CSV table of C-alpha atoms in Angstrom, one decimal:
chain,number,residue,atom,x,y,z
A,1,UNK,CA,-52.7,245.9,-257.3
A,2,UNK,CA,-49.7,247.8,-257.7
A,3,UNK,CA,-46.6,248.2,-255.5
A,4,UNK,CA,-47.4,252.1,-255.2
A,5,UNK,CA,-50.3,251.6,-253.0
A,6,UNK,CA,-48.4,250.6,-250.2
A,7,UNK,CA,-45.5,253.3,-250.5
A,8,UNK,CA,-47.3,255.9,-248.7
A,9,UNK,CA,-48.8,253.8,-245.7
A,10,UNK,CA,-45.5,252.7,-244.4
A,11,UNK,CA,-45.1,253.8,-240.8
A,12,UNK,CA,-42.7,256.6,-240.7
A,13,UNK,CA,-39.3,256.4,-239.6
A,14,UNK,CA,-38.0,259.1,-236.8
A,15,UNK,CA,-34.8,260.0,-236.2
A,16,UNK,CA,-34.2,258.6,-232.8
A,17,UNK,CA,-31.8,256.3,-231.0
A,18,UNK,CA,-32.9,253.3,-229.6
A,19,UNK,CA,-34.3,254.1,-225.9
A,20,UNK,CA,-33.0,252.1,-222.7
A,21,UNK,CA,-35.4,249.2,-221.8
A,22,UNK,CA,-37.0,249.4,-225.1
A,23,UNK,CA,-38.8,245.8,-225.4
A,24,UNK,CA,-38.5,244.4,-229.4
A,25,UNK,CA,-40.6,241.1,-230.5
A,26,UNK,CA,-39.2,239.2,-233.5
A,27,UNK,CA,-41.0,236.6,-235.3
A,28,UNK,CA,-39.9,233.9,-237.7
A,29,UNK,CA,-42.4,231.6,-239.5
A,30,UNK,CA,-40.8,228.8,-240.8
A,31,UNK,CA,-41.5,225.3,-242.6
A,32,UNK,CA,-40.0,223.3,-239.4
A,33,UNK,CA,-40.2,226.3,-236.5
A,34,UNK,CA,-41.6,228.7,-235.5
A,35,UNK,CA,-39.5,231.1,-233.0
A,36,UNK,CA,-40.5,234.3,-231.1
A,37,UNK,CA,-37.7,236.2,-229.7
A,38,UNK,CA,-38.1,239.4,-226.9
A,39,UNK,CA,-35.4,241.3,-226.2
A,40,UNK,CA,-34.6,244.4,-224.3
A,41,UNK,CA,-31.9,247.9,-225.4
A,42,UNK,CA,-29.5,247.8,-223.0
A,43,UNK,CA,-26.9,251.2,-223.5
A,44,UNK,CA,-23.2,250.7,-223.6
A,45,UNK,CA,-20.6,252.7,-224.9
A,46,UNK,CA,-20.5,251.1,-228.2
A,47,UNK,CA,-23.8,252.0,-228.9
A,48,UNK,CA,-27.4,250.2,-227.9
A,49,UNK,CA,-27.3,246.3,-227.7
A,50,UNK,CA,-30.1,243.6,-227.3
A,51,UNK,CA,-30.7,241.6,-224.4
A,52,UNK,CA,-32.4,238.4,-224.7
A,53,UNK,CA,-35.2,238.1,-222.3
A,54,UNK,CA,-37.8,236.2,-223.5
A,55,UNK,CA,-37.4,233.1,-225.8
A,56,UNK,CA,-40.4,230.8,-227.2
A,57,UNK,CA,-39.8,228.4,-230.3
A,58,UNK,CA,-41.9,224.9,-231.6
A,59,UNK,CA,-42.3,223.1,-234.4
A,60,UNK,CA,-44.4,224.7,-236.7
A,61,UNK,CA,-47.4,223.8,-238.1
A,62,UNK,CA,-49.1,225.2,-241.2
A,63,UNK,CA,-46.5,226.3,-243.0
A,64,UNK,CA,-45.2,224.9,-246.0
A,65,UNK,CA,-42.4,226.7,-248.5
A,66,UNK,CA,-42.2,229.3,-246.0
A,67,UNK,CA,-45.8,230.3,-246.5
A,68,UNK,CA,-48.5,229.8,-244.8
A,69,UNK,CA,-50.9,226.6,-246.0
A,70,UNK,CA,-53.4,226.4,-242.7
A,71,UNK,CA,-54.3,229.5,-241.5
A,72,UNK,CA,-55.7,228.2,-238.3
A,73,UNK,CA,-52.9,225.7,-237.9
A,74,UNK,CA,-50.1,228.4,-238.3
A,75,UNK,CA,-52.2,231.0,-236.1
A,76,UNK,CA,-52.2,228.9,-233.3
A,77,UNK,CA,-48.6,227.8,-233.8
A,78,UNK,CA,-47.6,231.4,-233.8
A,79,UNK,CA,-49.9,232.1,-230.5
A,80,UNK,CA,-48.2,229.4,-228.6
A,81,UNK,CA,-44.5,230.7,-229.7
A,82,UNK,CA,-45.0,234.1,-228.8
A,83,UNK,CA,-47.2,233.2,-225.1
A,84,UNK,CA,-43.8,231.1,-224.4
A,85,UNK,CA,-41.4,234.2,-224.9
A,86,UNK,CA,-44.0,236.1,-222.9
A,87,UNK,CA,-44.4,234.4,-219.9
A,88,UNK,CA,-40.2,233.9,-220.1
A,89,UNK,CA,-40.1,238.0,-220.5
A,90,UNK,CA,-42.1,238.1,-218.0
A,91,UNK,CA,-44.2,240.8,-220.1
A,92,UNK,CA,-46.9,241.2,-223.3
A,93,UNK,CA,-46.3,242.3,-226.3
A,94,UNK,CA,-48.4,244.3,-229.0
A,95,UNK,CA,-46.5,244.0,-231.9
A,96,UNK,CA,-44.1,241.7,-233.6
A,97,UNK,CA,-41.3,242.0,-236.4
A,98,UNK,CA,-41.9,239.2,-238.8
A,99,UNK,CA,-39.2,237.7,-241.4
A,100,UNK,CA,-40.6,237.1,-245.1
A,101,UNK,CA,-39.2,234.2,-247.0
A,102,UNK,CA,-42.0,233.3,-249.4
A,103,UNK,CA,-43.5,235.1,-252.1
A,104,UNK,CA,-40.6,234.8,-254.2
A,105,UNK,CA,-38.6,237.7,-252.8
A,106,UNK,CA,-36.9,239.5,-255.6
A,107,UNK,CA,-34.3,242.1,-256.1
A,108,UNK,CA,-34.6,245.1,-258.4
A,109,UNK,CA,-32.2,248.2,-259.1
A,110,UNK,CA,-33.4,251.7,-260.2
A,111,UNK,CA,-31.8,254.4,-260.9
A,112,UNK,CA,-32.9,258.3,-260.8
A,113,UNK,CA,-31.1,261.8,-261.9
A,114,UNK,CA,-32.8,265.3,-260.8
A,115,UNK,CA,-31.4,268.6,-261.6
A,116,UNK,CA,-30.7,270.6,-258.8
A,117,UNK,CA,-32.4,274.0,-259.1
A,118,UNK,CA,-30.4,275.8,-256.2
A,119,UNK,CA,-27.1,273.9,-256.9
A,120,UNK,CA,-26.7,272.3,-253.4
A,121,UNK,CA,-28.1,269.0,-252.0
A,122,UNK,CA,-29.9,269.3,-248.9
A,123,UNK,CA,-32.3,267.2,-247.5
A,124,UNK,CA,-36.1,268.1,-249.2
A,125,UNK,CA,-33.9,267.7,-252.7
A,126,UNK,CA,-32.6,264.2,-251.8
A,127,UNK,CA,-36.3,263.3,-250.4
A,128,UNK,CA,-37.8,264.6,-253.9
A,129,UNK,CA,-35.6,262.4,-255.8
A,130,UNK,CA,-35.8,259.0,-253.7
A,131,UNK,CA,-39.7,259.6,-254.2
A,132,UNK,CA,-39.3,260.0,-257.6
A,133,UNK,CA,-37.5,257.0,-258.7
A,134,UNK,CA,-40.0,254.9,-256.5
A,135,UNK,CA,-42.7,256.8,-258.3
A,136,UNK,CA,-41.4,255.2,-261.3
A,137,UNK,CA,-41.5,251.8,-260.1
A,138,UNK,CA,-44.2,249.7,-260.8
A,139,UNK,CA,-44.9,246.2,-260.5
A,140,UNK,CA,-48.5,243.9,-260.3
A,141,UNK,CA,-49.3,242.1,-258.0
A,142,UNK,CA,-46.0,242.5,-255.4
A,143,UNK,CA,-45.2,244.6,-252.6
A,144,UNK,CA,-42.2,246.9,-251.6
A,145,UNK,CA,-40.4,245.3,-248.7
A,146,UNK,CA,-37.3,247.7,-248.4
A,147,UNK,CA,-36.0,250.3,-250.2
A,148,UNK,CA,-32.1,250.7,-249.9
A,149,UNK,CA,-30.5,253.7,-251.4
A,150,UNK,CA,-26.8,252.3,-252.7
A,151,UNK,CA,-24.9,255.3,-253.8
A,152,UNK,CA,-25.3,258.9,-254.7
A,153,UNK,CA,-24.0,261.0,-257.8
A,154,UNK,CA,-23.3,264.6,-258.1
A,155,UNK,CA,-22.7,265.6,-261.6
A,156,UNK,CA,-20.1,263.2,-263.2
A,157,UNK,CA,-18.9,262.6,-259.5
A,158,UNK,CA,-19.9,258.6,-258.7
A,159,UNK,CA,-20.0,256.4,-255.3
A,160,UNK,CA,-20.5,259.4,-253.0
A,161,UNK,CA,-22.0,258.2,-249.5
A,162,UNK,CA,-23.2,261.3,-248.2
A,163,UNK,CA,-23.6,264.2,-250.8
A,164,UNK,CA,-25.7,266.7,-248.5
A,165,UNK,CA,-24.2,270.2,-248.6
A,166,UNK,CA,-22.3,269.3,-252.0
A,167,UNK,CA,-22.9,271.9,-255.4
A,168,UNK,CA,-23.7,270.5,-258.5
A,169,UNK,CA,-26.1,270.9,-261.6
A,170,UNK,CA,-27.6,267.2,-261.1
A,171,UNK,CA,-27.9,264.6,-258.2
A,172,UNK,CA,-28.5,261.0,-259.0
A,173,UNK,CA,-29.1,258.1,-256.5
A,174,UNK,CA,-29.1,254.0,-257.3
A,175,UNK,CA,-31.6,252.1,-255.0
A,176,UNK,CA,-31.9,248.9,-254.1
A,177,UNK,CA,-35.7,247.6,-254.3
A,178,UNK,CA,-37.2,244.0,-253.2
A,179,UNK,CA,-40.6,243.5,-253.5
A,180,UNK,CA,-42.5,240.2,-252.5
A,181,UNK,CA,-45.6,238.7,-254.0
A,182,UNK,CA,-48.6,239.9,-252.0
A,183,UNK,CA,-50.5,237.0,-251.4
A,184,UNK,CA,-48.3,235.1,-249.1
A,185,UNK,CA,-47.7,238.1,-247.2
A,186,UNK,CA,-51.2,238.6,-246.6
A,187,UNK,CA,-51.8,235.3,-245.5
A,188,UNK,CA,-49.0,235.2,-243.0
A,189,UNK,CA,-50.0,239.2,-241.8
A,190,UNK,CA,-53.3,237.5,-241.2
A,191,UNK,CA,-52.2,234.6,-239.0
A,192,UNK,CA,-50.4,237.6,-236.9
A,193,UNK,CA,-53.4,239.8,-236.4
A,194,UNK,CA,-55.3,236.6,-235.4
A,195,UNK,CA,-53.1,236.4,-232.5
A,196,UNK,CA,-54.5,240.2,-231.5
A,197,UNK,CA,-50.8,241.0,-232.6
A,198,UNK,CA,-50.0,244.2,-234.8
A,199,UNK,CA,-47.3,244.5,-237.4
A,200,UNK,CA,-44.5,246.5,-236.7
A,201,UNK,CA,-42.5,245.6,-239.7
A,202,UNK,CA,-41.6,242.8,-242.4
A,203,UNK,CA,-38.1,242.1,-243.2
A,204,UNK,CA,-36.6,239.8,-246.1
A,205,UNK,CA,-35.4,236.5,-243.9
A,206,UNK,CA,-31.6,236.7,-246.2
A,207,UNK,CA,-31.5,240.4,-245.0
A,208,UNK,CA,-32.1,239.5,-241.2
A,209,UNK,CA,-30.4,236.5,-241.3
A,210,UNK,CA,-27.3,238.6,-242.9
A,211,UNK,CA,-27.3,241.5,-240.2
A,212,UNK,CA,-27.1,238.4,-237.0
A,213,UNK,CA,-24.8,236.2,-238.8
A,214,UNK,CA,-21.8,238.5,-240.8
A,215,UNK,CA,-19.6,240.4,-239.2
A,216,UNK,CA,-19.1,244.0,-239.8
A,217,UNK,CA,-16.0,243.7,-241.9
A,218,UNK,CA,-18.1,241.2,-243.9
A,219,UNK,CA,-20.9,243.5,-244.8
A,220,UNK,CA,-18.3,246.6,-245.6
A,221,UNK,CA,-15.7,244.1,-247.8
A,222,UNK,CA,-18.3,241.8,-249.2
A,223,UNK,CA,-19.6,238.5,-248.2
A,224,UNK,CA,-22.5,236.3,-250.0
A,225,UNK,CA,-25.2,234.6,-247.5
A,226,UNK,CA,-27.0,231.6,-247.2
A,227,UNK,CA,-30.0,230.8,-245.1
A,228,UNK,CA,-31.0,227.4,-245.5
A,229,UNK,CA,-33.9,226.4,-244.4
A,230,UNK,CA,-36.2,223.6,-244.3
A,231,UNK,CA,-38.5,225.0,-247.2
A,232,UNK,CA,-36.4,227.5,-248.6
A,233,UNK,CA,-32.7,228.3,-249.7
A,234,UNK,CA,-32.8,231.8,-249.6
A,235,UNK,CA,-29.1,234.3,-250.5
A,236,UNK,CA,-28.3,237.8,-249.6
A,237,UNK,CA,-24.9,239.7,-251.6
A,238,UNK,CA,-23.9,242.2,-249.2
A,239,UNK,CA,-20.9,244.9,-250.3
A,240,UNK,CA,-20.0,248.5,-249.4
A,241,UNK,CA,-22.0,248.0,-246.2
A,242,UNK,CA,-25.2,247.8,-248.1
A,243,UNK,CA,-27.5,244.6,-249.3
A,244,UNK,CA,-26.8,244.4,-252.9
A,245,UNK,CA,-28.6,241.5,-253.8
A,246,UNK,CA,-31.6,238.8,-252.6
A,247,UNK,CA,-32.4,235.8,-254.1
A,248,UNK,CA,-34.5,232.4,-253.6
A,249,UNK,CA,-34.8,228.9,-254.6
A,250,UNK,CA,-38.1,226.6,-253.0
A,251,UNK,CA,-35.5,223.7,-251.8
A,252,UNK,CA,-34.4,223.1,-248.3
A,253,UNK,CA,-33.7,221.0,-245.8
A,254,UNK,CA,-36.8,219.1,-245.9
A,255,UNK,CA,-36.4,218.4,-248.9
A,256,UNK,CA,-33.4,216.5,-248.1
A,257,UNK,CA,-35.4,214.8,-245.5
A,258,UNK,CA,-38.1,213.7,-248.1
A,259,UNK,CA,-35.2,212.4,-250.8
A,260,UNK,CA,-34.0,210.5,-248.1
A,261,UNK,CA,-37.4,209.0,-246.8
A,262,UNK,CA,-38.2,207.9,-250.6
A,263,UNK,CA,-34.6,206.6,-251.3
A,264,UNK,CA,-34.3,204.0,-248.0
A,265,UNK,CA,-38.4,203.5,-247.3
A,266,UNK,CA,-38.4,204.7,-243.9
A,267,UNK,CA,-40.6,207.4,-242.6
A,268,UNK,CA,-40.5,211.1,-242.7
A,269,UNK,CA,-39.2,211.7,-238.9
A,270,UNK,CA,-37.3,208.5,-239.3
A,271,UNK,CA,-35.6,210.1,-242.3
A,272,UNK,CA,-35.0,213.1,-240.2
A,273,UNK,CA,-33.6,211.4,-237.7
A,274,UNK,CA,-30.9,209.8,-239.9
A,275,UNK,CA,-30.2,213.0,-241.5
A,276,UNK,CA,-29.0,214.4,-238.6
A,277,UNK,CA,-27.6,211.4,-236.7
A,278,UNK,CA,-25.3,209.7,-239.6
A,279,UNK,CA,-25.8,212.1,-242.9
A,280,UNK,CA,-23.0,214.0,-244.3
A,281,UNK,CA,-22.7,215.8,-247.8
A,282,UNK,CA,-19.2,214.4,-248.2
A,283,UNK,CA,-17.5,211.5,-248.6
A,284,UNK,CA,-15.8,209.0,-246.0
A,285,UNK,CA,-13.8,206.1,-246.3
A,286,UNK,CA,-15.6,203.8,-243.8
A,287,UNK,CA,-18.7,205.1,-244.9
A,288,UNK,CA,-19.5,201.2,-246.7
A,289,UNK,CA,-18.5,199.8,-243.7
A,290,UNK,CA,-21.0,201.3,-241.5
A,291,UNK,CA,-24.3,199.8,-241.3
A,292,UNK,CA,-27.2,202.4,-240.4
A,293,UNK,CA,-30.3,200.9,-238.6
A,294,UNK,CA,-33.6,202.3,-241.3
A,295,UNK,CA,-36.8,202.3,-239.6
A,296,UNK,CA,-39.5,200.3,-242.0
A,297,UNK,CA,-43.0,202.1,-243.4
A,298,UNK,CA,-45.7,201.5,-241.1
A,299,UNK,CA,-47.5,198.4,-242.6
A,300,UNK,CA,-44.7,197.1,-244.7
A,301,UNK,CA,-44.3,193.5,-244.1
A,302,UNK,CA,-41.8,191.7,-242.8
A,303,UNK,CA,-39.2,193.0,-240.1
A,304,UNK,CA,-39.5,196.9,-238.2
A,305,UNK,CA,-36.0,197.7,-239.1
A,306,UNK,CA,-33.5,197.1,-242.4
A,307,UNK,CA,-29.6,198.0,-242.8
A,308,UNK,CA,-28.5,200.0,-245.2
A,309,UNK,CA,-24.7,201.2,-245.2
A,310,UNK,CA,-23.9,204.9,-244.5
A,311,UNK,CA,-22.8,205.7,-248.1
A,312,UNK,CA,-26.1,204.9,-248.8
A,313,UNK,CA,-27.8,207.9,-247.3
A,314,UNK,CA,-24.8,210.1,-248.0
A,315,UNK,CA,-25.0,209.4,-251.6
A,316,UNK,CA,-28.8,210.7,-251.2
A,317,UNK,CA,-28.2,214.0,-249.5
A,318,UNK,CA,-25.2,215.0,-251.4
A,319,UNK,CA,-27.0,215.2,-254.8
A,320,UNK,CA,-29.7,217.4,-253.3
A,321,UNK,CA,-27.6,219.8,-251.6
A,322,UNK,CA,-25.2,220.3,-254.5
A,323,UNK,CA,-28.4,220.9,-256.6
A,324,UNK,CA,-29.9,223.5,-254.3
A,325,UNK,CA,-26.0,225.7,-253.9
A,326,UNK,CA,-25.7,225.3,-258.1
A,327,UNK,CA,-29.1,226.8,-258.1
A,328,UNK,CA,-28.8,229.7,-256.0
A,329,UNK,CA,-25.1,230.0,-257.9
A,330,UNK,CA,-26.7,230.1,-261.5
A,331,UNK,CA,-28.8,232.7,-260.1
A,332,UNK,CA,-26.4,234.6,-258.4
A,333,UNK,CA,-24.3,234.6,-261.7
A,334,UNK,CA,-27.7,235.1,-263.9
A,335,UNK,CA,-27.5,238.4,-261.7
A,336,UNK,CA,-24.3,239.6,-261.9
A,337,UNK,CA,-23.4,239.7,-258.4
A,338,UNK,CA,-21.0,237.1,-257.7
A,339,UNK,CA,-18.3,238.9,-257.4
A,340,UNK,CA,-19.8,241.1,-256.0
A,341,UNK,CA,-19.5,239.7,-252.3
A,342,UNK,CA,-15.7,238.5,-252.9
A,343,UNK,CA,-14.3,235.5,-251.7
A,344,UNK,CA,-16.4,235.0,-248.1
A,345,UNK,CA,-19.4,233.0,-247.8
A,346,UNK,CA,-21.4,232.5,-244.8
A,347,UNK,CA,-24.0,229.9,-244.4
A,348,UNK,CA,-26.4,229.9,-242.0
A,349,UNK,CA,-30.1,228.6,-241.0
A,350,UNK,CA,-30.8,224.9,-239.4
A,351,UNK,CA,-30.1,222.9,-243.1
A,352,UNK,CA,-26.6,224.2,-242.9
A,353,UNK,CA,-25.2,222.5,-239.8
A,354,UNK,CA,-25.5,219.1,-241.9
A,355,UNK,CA,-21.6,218.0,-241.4
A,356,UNK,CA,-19.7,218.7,-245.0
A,357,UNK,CA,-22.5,221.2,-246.1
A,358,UNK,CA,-19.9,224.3,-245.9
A,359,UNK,CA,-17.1,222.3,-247.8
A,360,UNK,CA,-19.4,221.3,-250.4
A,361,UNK,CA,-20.5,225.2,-250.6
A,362,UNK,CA,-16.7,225.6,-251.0
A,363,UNK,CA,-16.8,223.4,-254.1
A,364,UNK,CA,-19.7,225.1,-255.5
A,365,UNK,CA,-19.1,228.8,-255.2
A,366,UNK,CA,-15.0,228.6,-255.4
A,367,UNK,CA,-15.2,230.5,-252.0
A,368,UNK,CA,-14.2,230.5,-248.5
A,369,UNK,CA,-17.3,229.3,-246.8
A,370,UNK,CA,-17.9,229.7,-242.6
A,371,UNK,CA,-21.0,228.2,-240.6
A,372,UNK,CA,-22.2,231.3,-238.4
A,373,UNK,CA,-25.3,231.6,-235.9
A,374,UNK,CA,-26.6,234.7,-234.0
A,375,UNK,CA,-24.4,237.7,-233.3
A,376,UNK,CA,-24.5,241.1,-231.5
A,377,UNK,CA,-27.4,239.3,-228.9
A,378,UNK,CA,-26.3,238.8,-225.6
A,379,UNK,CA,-28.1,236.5,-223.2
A,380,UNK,CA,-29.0,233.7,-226.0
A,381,UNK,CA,-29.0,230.3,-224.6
A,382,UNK,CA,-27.6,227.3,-225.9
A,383,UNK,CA,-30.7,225.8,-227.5
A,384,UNK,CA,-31.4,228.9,-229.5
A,385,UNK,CA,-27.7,230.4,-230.1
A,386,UNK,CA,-27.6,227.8,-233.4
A,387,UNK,CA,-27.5,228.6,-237.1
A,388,UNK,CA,-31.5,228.3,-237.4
A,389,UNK,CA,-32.2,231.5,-235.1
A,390,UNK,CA,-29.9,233.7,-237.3
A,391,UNK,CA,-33.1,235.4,-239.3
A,392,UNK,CA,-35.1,235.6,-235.6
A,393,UNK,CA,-32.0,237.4,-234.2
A,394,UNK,CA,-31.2,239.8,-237.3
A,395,UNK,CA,-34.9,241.0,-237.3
A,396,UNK,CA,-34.2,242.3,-233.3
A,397,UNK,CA,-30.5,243.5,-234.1
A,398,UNK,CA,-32.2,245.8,-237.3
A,399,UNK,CA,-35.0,246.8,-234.5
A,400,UNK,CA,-32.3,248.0,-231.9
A,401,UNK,CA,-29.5,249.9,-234.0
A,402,UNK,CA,-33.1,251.1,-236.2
A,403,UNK,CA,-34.3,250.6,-239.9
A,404,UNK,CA,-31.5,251.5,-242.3
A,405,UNK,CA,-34.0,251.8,-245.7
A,406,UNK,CA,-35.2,254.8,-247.4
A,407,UNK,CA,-38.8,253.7,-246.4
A,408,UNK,CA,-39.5,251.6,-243.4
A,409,UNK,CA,-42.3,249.5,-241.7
A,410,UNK,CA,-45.1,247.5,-242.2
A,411,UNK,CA,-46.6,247.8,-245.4
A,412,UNK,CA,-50.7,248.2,-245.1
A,413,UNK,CA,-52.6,245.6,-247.7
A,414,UNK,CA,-55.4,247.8,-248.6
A,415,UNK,CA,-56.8,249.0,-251.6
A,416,UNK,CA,-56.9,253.0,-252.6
A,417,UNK,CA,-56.1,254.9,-256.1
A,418,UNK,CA,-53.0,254.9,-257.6
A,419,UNK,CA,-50.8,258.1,-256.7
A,420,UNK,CA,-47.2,259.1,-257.4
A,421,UNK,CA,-45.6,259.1,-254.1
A,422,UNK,CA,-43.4,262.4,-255.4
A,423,UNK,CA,-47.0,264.4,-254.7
A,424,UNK,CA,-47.9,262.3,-251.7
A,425,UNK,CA,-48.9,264.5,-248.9
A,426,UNK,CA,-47.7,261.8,-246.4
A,427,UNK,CA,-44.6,261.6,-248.8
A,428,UNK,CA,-43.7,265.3,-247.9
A,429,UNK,CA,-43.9,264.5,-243.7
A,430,UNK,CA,-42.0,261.2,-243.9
A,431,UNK,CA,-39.2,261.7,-246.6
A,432,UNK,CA,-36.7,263.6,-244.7
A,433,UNK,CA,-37.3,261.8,-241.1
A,434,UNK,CA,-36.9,258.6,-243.4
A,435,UNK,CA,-33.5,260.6,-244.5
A,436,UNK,CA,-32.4,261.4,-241.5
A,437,UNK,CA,-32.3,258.0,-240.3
A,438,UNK,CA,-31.0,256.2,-243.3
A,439,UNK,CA,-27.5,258.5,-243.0
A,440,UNK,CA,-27.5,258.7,-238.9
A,441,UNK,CA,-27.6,254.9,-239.8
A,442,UNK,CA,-25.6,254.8,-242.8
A,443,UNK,CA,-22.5,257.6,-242.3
């Protein structure tokens, strides 16, 4: 099945501001939660904002890597999520957002050139030539998740951000494409639609995790992201105020949480318990001198608890985290985008609040490295204003301020002939509403 299929069934994108009292429903199925989020548009001067109303989070069940394992496990885990924020909201919803962190989530860059048959760039030309290059993109077996134009070209004349009403001979654009394998997806799309929920629109989890957790300055100068999760350490590069750059690597925080259950004998939850209690990727001085209570394997003989010192478990975690941020760097580098989000580094998702995670990251990347939750939200409580509600939060702040992509919303798993999208009937109505938004958004 190719990626093409799916480019004309995206739900189209109009031109329009958030409303006031608008009601958004984000979802993000995770390995160790699952966390439904309802929030409201409240108007101010700066522009529309979210309002919390309606929060519903458990642990989830059915998931495993980020993708779903149990279909009737996670369906029901999701139903029970999404009922909580409901009866908090104090009102139903019809449709969700949902973050994607499995099927290996990749990024790909393409690049177009169309000569301009009038000499100026107007809207219907720009339209033509995004369809075009996506027309040329093909790949088995995936799906397009977003479609993020990067920069525009007019003649020799590079890194132009708005080229309408410019006069050239030629108009080039660079996109940004990431595509997920379409399995996964379609197992977690239908888990939602057991729930009698529709589909509003599926977002990268590095990407929403990115617009709740960096600032504004961070996304304009360049900044790399980290969302660690329990079954996932996923990346985002973001530069220029665009996304530059997605990556993923299947190791996370449970991960962790097994090494360490193997490594001292002690159970699962016991192991998780430590982690968070005593663990720490770094080093302390009295780490030998303090002894740790380790919960014994149900049916081991002998006594229900052993000692192990601190440094112990430390020496466990360390070697697993510094693994998992080598990783994602090789990759990063493989990529050649580094540098590309300078010297800040944010790291965010519940695996990252382990004590000496961001100093480690430090070590790794050679950056500056900040621990950051939620943003731009008000009305989030305590319990869910933390570093593992970042993606949840991003998904509503892209759904009030409005899809910045070329193409937006969900994509429709269904089969149909191949067709370039540049002749696409549906391709002619949605390109320049699609165009609109993306520079209301972007300019």
């Amino acid at each position: 099945m190719n990626v093409l299929n799916f480019f004309q069934s995206r739900r189209p994108v109009t031109p329009q501001a958030a409303p006031a009292n608008a009601v958004y429903a984000a979802l993000d199925v995770g390995s160790s939660k699952i966390a439904c989020f309802i929030a409201k548009t409240d108007q101010t001067i700066a522009g529309p904002r979210p309002r919390m109303v309606g929060v519903g989070h458990q642990s989830s069940r059915g998931v495993r890597g980020g993708a779903v394992v149990d279909m009737d496990a996670a369906a029901e885990a999701i139903r029970t999520a999404v009922e909580q924020a409901e009866r908090m909201a104090g009102q139903a919803v019809s449709a969700v957002s949902v973050s994607l962190s499995a099927g290996q989530p990749t990024s790909t860059r393409i690049a177009a050139e169309i000569d301009l048959p009038n000499r100026e760039v107007n809207a219907r030309v720009l339209r033509r030539l995004l369809d075009g290059a996506l027309s040329e993109f093909a790949l088995e077996d995936r799906i397009l998740l977003h479609a993020i134009p990067l920069s525009w070209s007019v003649d020799d004349h590079r890194g132009i951000r708005d080229p309408r009403g410019m006069y050239g001979r030629t108009l080039g654009v660079e996109v940004h494409v990431i595509t997920a394998a379409i399995g996964p997806l379609r197992n977690l799309m239908t888990c939602v639609e057991r729930c009698h929920l529709g589909l509003k629109a599926v977002v990268a989890t590095p990407y929403a995790s990115g617009l709740s957790a960096l600032g504004d300055d961070e996304v304009k100068l360049g900044a790399t992201l980290i969302d660690m999760g329990a079954g996932a350490t996923t990346a985002a590069v973001f530069a220029d105020g665009a996304l530059l750059h997605i990556d993923a690597v299947p190791v996370g925080g449970a991960h962790v949480t097994a090494d360490v259950a193997r490594g001292l004998s002690t159970p699962l939850a016991a192991a998780e318990r430590l982690k968070i209690l005593y663990g720490s990727a770094l080093d302390s001085p009295d780490d030998d001198q303090q002894m740790i209570e380790v919960p014994s394997v149900v049916g081991e003989e002998g006594a229900a608890y052993g000692i192990a010192p601190r440094s112990l478990l430390n020496s466990i975690i360390r070697p697993r985290l510094e693994e998992t941020f080598e990783l994602i760097r090789d990759r990063l580098e493989a990529a050649g985008v580094e540098d590309a989000g300078g010297r800040r580094m944010v790291l965010t998702g519940g695996a990252a609040q382990l004590p000496g995670a961001s100093e480690l990251a430090s070590r790794v990347f050679g950056k500056q490295v900040r621990v950051a939750g939620p943003g731009g939200i008000t009305g989030l409580g305590d319990a869910v204003a933390g570093p593992a509600f970042s993606a949840v939060s991003g998904i509503v702040r892209r759904e009030t301020r409005g899809a910045t992509e070329a193409i937006s919303g969900p994509p429709v798993l269904g089969g149909g002939a191949r067709r370039s999208a540049a002749r696409s009937g549906e391709g002619e109505a949605r390109g320049p509403a699609a165009m609109w938004r993306w520079f209301a958004e972007s300019f």
